[in-house]
Tab-separated table of C-alpha atoms and ligand atoms in Angstrom:
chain	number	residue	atom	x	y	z
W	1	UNK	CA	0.000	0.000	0.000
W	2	UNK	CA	1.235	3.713	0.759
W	3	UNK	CA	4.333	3.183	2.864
W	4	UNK	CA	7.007	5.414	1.974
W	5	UNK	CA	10.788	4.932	2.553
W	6	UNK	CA	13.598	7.338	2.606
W	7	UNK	CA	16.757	5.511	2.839
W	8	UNK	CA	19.877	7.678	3.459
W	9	UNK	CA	18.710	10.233	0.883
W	10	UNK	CA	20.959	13.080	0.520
W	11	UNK	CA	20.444	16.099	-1.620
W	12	UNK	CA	23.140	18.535	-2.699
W	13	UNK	CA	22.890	21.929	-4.241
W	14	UNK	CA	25.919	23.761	-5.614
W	15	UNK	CA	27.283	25.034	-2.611
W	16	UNK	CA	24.408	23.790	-0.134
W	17	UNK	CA	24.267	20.061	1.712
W	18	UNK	CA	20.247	20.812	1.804
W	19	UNK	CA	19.187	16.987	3.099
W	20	UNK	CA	21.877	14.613	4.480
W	21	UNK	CA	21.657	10.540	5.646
W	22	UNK	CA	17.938	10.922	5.622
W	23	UNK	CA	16.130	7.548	6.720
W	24	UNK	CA	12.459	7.923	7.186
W	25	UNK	CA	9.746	5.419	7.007
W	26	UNK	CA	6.074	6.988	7.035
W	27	UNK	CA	3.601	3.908	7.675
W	28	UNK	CA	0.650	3.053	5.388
W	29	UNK	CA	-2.138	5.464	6.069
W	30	UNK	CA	0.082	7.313	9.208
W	31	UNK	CA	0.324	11.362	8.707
W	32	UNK	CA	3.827	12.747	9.276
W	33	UNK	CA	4.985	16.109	9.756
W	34	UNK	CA	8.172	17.597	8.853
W	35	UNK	CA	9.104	19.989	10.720
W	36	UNK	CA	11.858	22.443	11.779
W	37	UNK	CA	13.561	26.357	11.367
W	38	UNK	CA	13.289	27.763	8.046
W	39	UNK	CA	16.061	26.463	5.509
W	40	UNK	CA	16.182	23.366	7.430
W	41	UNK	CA	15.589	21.073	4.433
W	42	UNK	CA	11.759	20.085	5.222
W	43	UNK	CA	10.515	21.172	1.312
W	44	UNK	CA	13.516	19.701	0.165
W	45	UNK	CA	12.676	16.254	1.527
W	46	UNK	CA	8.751	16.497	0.459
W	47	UNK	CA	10.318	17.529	-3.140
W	48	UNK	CA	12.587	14.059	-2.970
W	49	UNK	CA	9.408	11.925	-2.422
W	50	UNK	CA	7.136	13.921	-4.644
W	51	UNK	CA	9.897	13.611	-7.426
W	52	UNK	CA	9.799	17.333	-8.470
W	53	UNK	CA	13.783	16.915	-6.795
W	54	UNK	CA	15.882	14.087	-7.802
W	55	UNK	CA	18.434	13.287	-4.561
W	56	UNK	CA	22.125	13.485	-5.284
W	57	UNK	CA	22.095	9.969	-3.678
W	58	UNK	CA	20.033	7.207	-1.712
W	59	UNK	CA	16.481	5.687	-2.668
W	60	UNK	CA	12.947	7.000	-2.152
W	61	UNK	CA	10.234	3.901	-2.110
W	62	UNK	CA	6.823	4.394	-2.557
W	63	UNK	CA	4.129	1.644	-2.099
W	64	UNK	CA	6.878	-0.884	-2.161
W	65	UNK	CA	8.701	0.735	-5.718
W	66	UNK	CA	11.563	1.719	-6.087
W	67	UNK	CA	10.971	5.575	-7.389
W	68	UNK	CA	14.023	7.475	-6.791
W	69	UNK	CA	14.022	8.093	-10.547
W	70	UNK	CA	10.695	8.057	-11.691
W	71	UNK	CA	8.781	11.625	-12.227
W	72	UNK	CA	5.669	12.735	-10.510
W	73	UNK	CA	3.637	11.485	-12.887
W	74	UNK	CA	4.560	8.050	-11.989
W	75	UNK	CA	4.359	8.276	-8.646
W	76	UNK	CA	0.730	8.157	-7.428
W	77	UNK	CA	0.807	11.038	-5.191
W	78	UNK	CA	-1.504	13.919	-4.839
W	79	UNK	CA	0.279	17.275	-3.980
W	80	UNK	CA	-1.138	20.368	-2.136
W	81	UNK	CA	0.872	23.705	-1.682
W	82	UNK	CA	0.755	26.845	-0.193
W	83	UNK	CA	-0.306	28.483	-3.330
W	84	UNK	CA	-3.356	26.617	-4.642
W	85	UNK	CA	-2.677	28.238	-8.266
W	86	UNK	CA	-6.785	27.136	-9.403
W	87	UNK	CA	-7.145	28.135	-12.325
W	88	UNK	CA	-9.468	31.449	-12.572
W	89	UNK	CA	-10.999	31.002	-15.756
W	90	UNK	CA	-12.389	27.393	-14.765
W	91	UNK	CA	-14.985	26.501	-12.182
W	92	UNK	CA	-14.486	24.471	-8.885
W	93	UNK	CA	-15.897	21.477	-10.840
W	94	UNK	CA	-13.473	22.196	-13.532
W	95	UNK	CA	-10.629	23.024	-11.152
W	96	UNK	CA	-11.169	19.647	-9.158
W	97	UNK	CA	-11.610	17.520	-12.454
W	98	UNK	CA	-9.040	18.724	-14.637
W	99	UNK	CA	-6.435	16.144	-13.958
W	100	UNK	CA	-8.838	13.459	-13.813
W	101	UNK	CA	-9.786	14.703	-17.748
W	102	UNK	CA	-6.327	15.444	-18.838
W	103	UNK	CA	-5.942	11.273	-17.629
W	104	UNK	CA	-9.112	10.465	-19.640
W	105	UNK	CA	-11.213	9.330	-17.406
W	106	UNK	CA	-14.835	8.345	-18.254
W	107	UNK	CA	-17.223	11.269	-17.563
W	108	UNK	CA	-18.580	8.771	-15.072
W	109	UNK	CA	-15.958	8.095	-13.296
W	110	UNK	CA	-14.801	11.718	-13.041
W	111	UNK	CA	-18.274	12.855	-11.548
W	112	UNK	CA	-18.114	9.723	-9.174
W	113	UNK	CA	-14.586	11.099	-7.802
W	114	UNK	CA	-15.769	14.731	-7.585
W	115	UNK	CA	-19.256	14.233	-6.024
W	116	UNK	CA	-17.270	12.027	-3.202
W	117	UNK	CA	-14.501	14.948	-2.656
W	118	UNK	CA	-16.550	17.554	-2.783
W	119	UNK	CA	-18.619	15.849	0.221
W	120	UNK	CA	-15.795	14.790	1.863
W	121	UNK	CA	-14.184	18.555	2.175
W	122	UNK	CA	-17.862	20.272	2.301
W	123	UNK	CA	-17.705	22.446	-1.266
W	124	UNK	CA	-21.414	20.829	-1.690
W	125	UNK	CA	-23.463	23.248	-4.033
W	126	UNK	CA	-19.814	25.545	-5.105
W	127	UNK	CA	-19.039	23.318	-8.645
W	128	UNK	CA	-19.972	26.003	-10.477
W	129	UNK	CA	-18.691	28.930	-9.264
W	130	UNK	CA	-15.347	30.338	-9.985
W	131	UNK	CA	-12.482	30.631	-7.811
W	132	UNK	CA	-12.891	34.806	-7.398
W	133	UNK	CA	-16.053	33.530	-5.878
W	134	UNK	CA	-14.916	31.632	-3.199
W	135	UNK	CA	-12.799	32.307	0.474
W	136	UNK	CA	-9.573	31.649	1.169
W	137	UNK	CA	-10.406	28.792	2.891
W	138	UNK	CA	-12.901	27.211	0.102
W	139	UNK	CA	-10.094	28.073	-2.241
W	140	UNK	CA	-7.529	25.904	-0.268
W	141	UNK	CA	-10.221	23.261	-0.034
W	142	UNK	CA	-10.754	23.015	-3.882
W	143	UNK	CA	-6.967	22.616	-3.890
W	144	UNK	CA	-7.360	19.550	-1.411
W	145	UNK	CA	-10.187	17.853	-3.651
W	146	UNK	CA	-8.004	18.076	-6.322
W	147	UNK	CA	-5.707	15.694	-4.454
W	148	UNK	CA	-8.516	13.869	-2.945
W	149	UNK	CA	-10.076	13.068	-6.624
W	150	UNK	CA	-6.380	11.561	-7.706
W	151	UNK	CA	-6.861	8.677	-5.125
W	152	UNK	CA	-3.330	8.578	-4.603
W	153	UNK	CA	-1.096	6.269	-2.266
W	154	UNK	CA	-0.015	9.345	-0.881
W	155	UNK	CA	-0.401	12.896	-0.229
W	156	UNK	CA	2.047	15.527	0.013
W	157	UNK	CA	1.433	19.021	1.753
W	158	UNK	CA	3.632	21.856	1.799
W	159	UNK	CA	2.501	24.270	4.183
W	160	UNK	CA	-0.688	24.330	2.639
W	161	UNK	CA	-2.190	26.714	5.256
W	162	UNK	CA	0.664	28.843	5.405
W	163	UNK	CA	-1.400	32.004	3.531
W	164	UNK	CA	-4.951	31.610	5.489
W	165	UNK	CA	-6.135	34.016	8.592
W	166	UNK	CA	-4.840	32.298	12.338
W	167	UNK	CA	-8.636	31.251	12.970
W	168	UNK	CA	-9.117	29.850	9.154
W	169	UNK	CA	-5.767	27.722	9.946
W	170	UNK	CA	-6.402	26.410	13.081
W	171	UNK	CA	-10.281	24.940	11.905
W	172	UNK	CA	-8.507	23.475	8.394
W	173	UNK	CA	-5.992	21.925	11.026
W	174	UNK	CA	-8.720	19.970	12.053
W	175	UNK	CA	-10.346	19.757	9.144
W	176	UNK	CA	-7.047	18.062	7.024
W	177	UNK	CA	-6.775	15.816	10.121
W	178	UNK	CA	-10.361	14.451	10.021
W	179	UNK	CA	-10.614	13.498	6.434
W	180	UNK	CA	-7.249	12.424	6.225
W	181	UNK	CA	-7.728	9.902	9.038
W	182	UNK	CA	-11.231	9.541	7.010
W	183	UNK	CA	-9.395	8.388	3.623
W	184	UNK	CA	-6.429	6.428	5.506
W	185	UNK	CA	-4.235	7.840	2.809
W	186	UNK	CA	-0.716	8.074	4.016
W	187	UNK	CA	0.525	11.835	4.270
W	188	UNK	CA	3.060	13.832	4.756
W	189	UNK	CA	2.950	17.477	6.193
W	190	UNK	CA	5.262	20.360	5.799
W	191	UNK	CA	5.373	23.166	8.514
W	192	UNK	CA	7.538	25.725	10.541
W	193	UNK	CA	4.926	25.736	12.606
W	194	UNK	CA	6.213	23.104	16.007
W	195	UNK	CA	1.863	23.458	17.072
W	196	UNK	CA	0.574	22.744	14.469
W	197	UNK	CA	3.213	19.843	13.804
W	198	UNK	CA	1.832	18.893	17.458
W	199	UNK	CA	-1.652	19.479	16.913
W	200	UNK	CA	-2.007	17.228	13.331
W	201	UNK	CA	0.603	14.540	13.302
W	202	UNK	CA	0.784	10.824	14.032
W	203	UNK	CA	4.347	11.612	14.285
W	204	UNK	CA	6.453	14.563	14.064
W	205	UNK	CA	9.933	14.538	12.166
W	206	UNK	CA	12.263	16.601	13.373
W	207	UNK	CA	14.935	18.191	11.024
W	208	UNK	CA	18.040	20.631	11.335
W	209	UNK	CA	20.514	21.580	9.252
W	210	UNK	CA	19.400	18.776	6.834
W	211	UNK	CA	19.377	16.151	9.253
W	212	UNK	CA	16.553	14.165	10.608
W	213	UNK	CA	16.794	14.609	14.694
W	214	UNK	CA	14.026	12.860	15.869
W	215	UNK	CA	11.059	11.015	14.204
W	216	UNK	CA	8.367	10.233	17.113
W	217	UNK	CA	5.053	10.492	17.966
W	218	UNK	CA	4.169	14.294	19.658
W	219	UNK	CA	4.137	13.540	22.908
W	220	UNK	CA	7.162	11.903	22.683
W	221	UNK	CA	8.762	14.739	21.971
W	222	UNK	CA	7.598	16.616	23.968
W	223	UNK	CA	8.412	14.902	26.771
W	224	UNK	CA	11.671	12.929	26.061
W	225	UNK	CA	13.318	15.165	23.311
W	226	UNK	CA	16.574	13.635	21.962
W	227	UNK	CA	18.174	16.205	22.211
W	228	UNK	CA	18.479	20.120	22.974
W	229	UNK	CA	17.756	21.036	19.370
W	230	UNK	CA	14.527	18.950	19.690
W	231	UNK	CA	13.839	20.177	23.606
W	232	UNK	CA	13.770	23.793	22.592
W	233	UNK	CA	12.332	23.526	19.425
W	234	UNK	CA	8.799	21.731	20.779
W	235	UNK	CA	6.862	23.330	23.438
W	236	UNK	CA	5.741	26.811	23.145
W	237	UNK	CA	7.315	28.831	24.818
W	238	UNK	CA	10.679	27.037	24.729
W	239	UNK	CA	12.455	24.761	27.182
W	240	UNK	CA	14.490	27.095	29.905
W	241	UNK	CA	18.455	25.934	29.565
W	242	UNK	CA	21.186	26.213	31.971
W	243	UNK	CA	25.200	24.824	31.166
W	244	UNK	CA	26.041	23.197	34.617
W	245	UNK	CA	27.887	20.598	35.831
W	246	UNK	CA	27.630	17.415	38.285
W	247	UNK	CA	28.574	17.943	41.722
W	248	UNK	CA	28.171	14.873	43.680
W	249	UNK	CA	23.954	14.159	43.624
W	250	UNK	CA	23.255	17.709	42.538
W	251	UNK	CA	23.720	19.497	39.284
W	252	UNK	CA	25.370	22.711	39.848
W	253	UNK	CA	24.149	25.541	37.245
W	254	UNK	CA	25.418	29.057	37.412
W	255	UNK	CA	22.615	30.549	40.422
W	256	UNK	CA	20.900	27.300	41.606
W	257	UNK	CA	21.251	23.497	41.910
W	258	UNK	CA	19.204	20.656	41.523
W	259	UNK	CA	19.359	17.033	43.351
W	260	UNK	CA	19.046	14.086	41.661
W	261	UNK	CA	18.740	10.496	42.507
W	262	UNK	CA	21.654	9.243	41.371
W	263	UNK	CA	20.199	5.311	41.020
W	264	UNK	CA	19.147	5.744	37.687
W	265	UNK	CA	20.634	8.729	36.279
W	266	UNK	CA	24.135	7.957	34.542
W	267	UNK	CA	25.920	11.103	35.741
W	268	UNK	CA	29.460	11.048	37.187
W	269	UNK	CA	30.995	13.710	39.395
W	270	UNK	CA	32.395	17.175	37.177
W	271	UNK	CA	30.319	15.522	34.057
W	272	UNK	CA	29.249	18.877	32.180
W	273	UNK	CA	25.566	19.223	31.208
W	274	UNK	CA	22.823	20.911	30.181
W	275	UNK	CA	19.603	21.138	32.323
W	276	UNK	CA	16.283	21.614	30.676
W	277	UNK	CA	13.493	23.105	32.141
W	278	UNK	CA	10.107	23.729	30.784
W	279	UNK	CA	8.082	27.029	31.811
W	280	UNK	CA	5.366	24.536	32.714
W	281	UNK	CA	7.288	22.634	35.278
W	282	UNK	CA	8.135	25.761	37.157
W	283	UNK	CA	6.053	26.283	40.494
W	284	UNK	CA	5.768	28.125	43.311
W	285	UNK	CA	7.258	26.818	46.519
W	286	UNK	CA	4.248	27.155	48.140
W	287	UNK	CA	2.350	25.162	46.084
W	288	UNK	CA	4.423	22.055	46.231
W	289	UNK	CA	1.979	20.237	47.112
W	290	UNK	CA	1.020	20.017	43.409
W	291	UNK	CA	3.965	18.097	42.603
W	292	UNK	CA	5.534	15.040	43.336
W	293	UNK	CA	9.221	15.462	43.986
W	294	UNK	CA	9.962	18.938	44.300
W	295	UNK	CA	13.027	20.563	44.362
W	296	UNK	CA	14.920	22.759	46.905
W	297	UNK	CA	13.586	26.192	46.345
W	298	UNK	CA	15.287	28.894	44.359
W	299	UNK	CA	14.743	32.437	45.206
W	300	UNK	CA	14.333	34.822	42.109
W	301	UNK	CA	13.257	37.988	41.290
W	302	UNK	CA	10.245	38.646	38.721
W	303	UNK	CA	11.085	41.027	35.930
W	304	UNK	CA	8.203	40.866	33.823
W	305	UNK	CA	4.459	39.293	33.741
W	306	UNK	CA	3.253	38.631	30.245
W	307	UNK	CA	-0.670	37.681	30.834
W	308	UNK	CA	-2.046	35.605	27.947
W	309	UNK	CA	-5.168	34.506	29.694
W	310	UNK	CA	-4.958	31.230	31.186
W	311	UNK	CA	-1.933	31.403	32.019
W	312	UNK	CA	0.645	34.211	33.043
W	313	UNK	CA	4.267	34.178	31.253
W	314	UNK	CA	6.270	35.452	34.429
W	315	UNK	CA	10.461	36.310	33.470
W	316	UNK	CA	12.280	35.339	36.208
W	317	UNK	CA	15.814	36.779	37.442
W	318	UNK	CA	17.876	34.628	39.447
W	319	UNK	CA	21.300	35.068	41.675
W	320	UNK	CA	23.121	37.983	42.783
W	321	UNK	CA	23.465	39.450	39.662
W	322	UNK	CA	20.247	38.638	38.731
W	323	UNK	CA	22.022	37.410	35.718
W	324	UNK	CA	20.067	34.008	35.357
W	325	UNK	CA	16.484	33.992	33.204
W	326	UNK	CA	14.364	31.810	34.052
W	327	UNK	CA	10.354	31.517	31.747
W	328	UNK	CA	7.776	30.436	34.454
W	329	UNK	CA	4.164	29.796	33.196
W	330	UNK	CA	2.147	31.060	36.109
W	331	UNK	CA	-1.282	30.435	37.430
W	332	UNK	CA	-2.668	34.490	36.343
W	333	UNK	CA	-5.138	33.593	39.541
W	334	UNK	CA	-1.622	34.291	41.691
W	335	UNK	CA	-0.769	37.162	43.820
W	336	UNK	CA	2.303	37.805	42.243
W	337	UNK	CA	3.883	41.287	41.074
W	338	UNK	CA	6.621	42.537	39.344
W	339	UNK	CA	9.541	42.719	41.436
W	340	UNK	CA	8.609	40.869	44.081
W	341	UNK	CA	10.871	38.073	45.338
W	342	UNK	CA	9.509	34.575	45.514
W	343	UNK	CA	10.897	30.746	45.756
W	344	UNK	CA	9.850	28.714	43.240
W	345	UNK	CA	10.835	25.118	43.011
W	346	UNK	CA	10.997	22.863	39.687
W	347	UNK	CA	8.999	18.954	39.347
W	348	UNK	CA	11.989	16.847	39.189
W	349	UNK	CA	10.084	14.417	37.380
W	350	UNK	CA	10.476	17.018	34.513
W	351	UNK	CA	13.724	18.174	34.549
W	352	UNK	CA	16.083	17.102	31.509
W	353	UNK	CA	19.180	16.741	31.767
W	354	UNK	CA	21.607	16.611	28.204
W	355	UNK	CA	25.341	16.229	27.931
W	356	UNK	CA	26.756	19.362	27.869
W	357	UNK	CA	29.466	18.740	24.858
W	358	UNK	CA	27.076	16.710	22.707
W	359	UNK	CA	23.673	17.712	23.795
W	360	UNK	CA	22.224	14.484	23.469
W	361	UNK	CA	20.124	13.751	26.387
W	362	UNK	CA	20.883	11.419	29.258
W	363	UNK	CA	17.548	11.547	30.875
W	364	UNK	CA	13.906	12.968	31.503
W	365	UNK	CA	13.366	12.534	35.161
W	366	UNK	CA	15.673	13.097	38.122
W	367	UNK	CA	13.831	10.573	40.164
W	368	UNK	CA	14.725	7.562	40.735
W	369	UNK	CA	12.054	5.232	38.880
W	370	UNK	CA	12.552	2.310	41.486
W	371	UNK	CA	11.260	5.334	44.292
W	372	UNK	CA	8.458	6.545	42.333
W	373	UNK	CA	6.513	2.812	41.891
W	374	UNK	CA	7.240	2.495	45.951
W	375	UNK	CA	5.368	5.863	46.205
W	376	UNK	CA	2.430	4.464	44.209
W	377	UNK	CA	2.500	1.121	45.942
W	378	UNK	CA	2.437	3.527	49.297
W	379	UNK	CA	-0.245	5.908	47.739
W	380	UNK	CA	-2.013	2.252	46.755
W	381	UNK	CA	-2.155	0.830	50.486
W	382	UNK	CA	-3.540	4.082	51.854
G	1	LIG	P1	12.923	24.463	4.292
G	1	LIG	O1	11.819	23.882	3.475
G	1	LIG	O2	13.160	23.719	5.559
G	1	LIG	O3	12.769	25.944	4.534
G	1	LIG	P2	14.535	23.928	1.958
G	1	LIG	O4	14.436	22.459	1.769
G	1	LIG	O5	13.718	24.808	1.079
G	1	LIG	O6	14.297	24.284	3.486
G	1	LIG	O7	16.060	24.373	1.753
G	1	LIG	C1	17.146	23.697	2.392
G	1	LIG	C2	18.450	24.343	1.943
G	1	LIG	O8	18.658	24.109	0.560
G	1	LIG	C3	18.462	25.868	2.091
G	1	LIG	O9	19.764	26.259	2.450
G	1	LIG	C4	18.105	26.358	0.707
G	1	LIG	O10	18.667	27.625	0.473
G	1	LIG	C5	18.755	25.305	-0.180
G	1	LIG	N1	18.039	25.127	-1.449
G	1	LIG	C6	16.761	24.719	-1.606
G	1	LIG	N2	16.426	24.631	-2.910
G	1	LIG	C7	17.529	25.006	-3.603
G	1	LIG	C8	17.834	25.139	-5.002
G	1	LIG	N3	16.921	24.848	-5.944
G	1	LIG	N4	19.077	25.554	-5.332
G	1	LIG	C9	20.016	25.820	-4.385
G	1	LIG	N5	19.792	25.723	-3.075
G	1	LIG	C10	18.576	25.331	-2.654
C-alpha cells in the first residue's frame, strides 16, 4: 500500500548540503509532519518523495517501488501547496476535475470522484462557481479535492495553510486531520509551525541543518526530546536551559542546583551538562503540594508578567546578579507582582538533563524510577 521509505537520501545543491543521511519510514495510512527552522531542508525532503527533486544519492520507495528516478507522474501522489494556483478562468468542478480529464477518465468516473470529494471537504453546491467567488479557505479546499479526486497512495502538503487568517488555519488543522484519518491515505505534512506539527501529526519529524533529529510520535517529543535542538524547538514557549555541571547528587548551574537520585541517572561527578526546564514545570514553593518530587527552592526575582489569559508568562531573574532567566508559566489567579521576590521550586520528574558537549540527552526525570513505583505502591495501600 502507501508506505514510503527514505533511505539515506541526501540532496546537494551547488554550494548547499540541503538533506543529508535521511532515513524515514512513514507507515501506510500514518500522517507525518516535517518539521523544523526555516532552511532546514523540510521542502527539500517532500520535493525528494514527490519527485519534483531528484536526490544526489540514496532511494525513495513508494508503495513498495523503487521511485528514486521516476517523475511525478509516476508516482501516485496527490500534492497540495501553499499556493493553490486554481485556475481562474475554470470553475471548482473544472478546477477539481481537470487532472482526472487530462488522464481520460470516463465522464462517469470523473463525476463519481468529484461528487465524493466535494462531500468529503464540504464544497457541496460551489461546482460552479469560480475561484474569485470563493474564500480563502474554500479556495484551499478546492486545492485539497483536487488531491482527494487523484486517489493517490499518498499525499504531500507543503505548508498548505501557510497564507490563510490564524482562525481559518487552526479549523482546516482539524479539518485536514479528520478526512485524512477519514481516507487512511498516508501523508506527509510540511510546517515551521512546532503546534501545528503537534496538533495534526501521528508523528512529528524533526529536522536541522538537513538532518533528521528525531522522528516520534508528539508527545514523545515533547516529553523525552533527543536532544536540545529537539527540547527547545517543541513546546511553546521554549524549554528554559542552563550549562552546569555534576557535583556529587546535585547538578550545579550558574545561580541554583538541583538534586538528583543518582540510582538511575548515569551522571558522574564534574560531568558537564545541560539542564532543561520547561516554563510549565516551574512552580511556586508554596504550592508544592502540586507536585511530586519537588526541588529545593530557588529564590528569584520577577522582571516581567506577560498575561495571555490562562496562564501568566512570568520572566524570572535569578542570583546575585540577577544574571540568570528563568520563563515560568504562572497560574494568572496568583498574587504575584513585578519585582517581588519569591521561591519557586521545579517537578523533578520534569527536569532534563543533556550532555553538555554533545547535547544528546541522558535523561527525563531526576527521580529515581525504582522510588516513584514504591510511592504508588504507598499511595495504593492508603
Ligand atoms: P525548508 O523547506 O526547511 O525551509 P529547503 O528544503 O527549502 O528548506 O532548503 C534547504 C536548503 O537548501 C536551504 O539552504 C536552501 O537555500 C537550499 N536550497 C533549496 N532549494 C535550492 C535550489 N533549488 N538551489 C540551491 N539551493 C537550494
Amino acid at each position: 500500500m502507501g508506505e514510503v521509505n527514505l533511505t539515506d537520501v541526501r540532496k546537494e545543491y551547488e554550494d548547499v548540503v540541503a538533506v543529508e543521511g535521511m532515513d524515514l519510514t512513514i507507515n501506510d495510512g500514518e500522517f507525518v509532519t516535517l518539521v523544523g527552522p526555516s532552511g532546514c531542508g523540510k521542502s527539500t525532503t517532500l520535493e525528494t518523495i514527490s519527485g519534483l527533486t531528484t536526490p544526489t544519492s540514496g532511494t525513495i520507495e513508494i508503495a513498495d517501488r523503487d521511485v528514486t528516478d521516476k517523475p511525478p507522474k509516476d508516482r501516485n501522489i496527490a500534492m497540495v501547496f501553499q499556493n493553490i494556483a486554481l485556475f481562474p478562468h475554470m470553475t471548482v468542478y473544472e478546477n477539481i476535475s481537470f487532472g482526472l480529464r487530462l488522464r481520460n477518465f470516463d465522464q462517469e468516473e470523473i463525476d463519481r470522484r468529484v461528487e465524493n470529494a466535494v462531500e468529503i471537504v464540504q464544497l457541496e453546491g460551489m461546482l460552479d462557481r469560480s475561484p474569485d467567488e470563493l474564500s480563502g479557505g474554500q479556495q484551499q479546499r478546492v486545492g485539497i479535492a483536487r488531491a482527494i479526486v487523484r486517489e493517490p497512495d499518498v499525499f504531500l502538503m507543503d505548508e498548505p495553510l501557510a497564507n490563510l487568517d490564524a482562525k481559518l488555519r487552526v479549523s482546516m488543522r482539524t479539518e485536514i486531520q479528520r478526512l485524512q484519518k477519514e481516507l487512511g491515505i498516508t501523508s506527509v505534512y510540511v510546517t515551521h509551525d512546532q503546534e501545528e506539527a503537534m496538533t495534526m501529526s501521528d508523528r512529528i519529524a524533526i529536522i536541522n541543518d538537513g538532518e533528521l533529529q528525531q522522528c516520534s510520535p508528539p508527545l514523545e517529543c515533547y516529553n523525552r526530546p533527543v536532544n536540545t535542538f529537539v527540547a527547545q524547538f517543541i513546546g511553546s514557549p521554549s524549554m528554559n536551559m542552563f550549562d552546569g555541571s555534576v557535583d556529587n547528587e546535585t547538578l550545579d548551574v550558574t545561580d541554583f542546583s538541583v538534586e538528583f537520585d543518582a540510582v538511575d541517572v548515569p551522571l558522574q561527578h564534574n560531568d558537564p551538562v545541560t539542564i532543561g526546564i520547561r516554563p510549565e514545570d516551574i512552580y511556586l514553593a508554596s504550592d508544592t503540594d502540586d507536585i511530586a518530587h519537588p526541588s529545593r527552592p530557588v529564590t528569584v526575582t520577577v522582571d516581567v508578567l506577560e498575561p495571555i489569559g490562562d496562564q501568566t508568562y512570568a520572566y524570572l531573574l535569578a542570583g546575585d546578579d540577577e544574571e540568570t532567566e528563568l520563563l515560568m508559566s504562572l497560574d494568572p489567579d496568583k498574587d504575584v507582582s513585578e519585582r517581588d521576590e519569591i521561591d519557586v521550586v521545579f517537578s523533578r520528574d520534569d527536569v532534563h538533563v543533556f550532555d553538555g558537549a554533545t547535547g544528546e540527552a541522558i535523561t527525563h526525570s531526576l527521580v529515581d524510577t525504582a522510588a516513584v513505583a514504591n510511592d504508588v505502591a504507598i499511595e495504593g495501600e492508603a
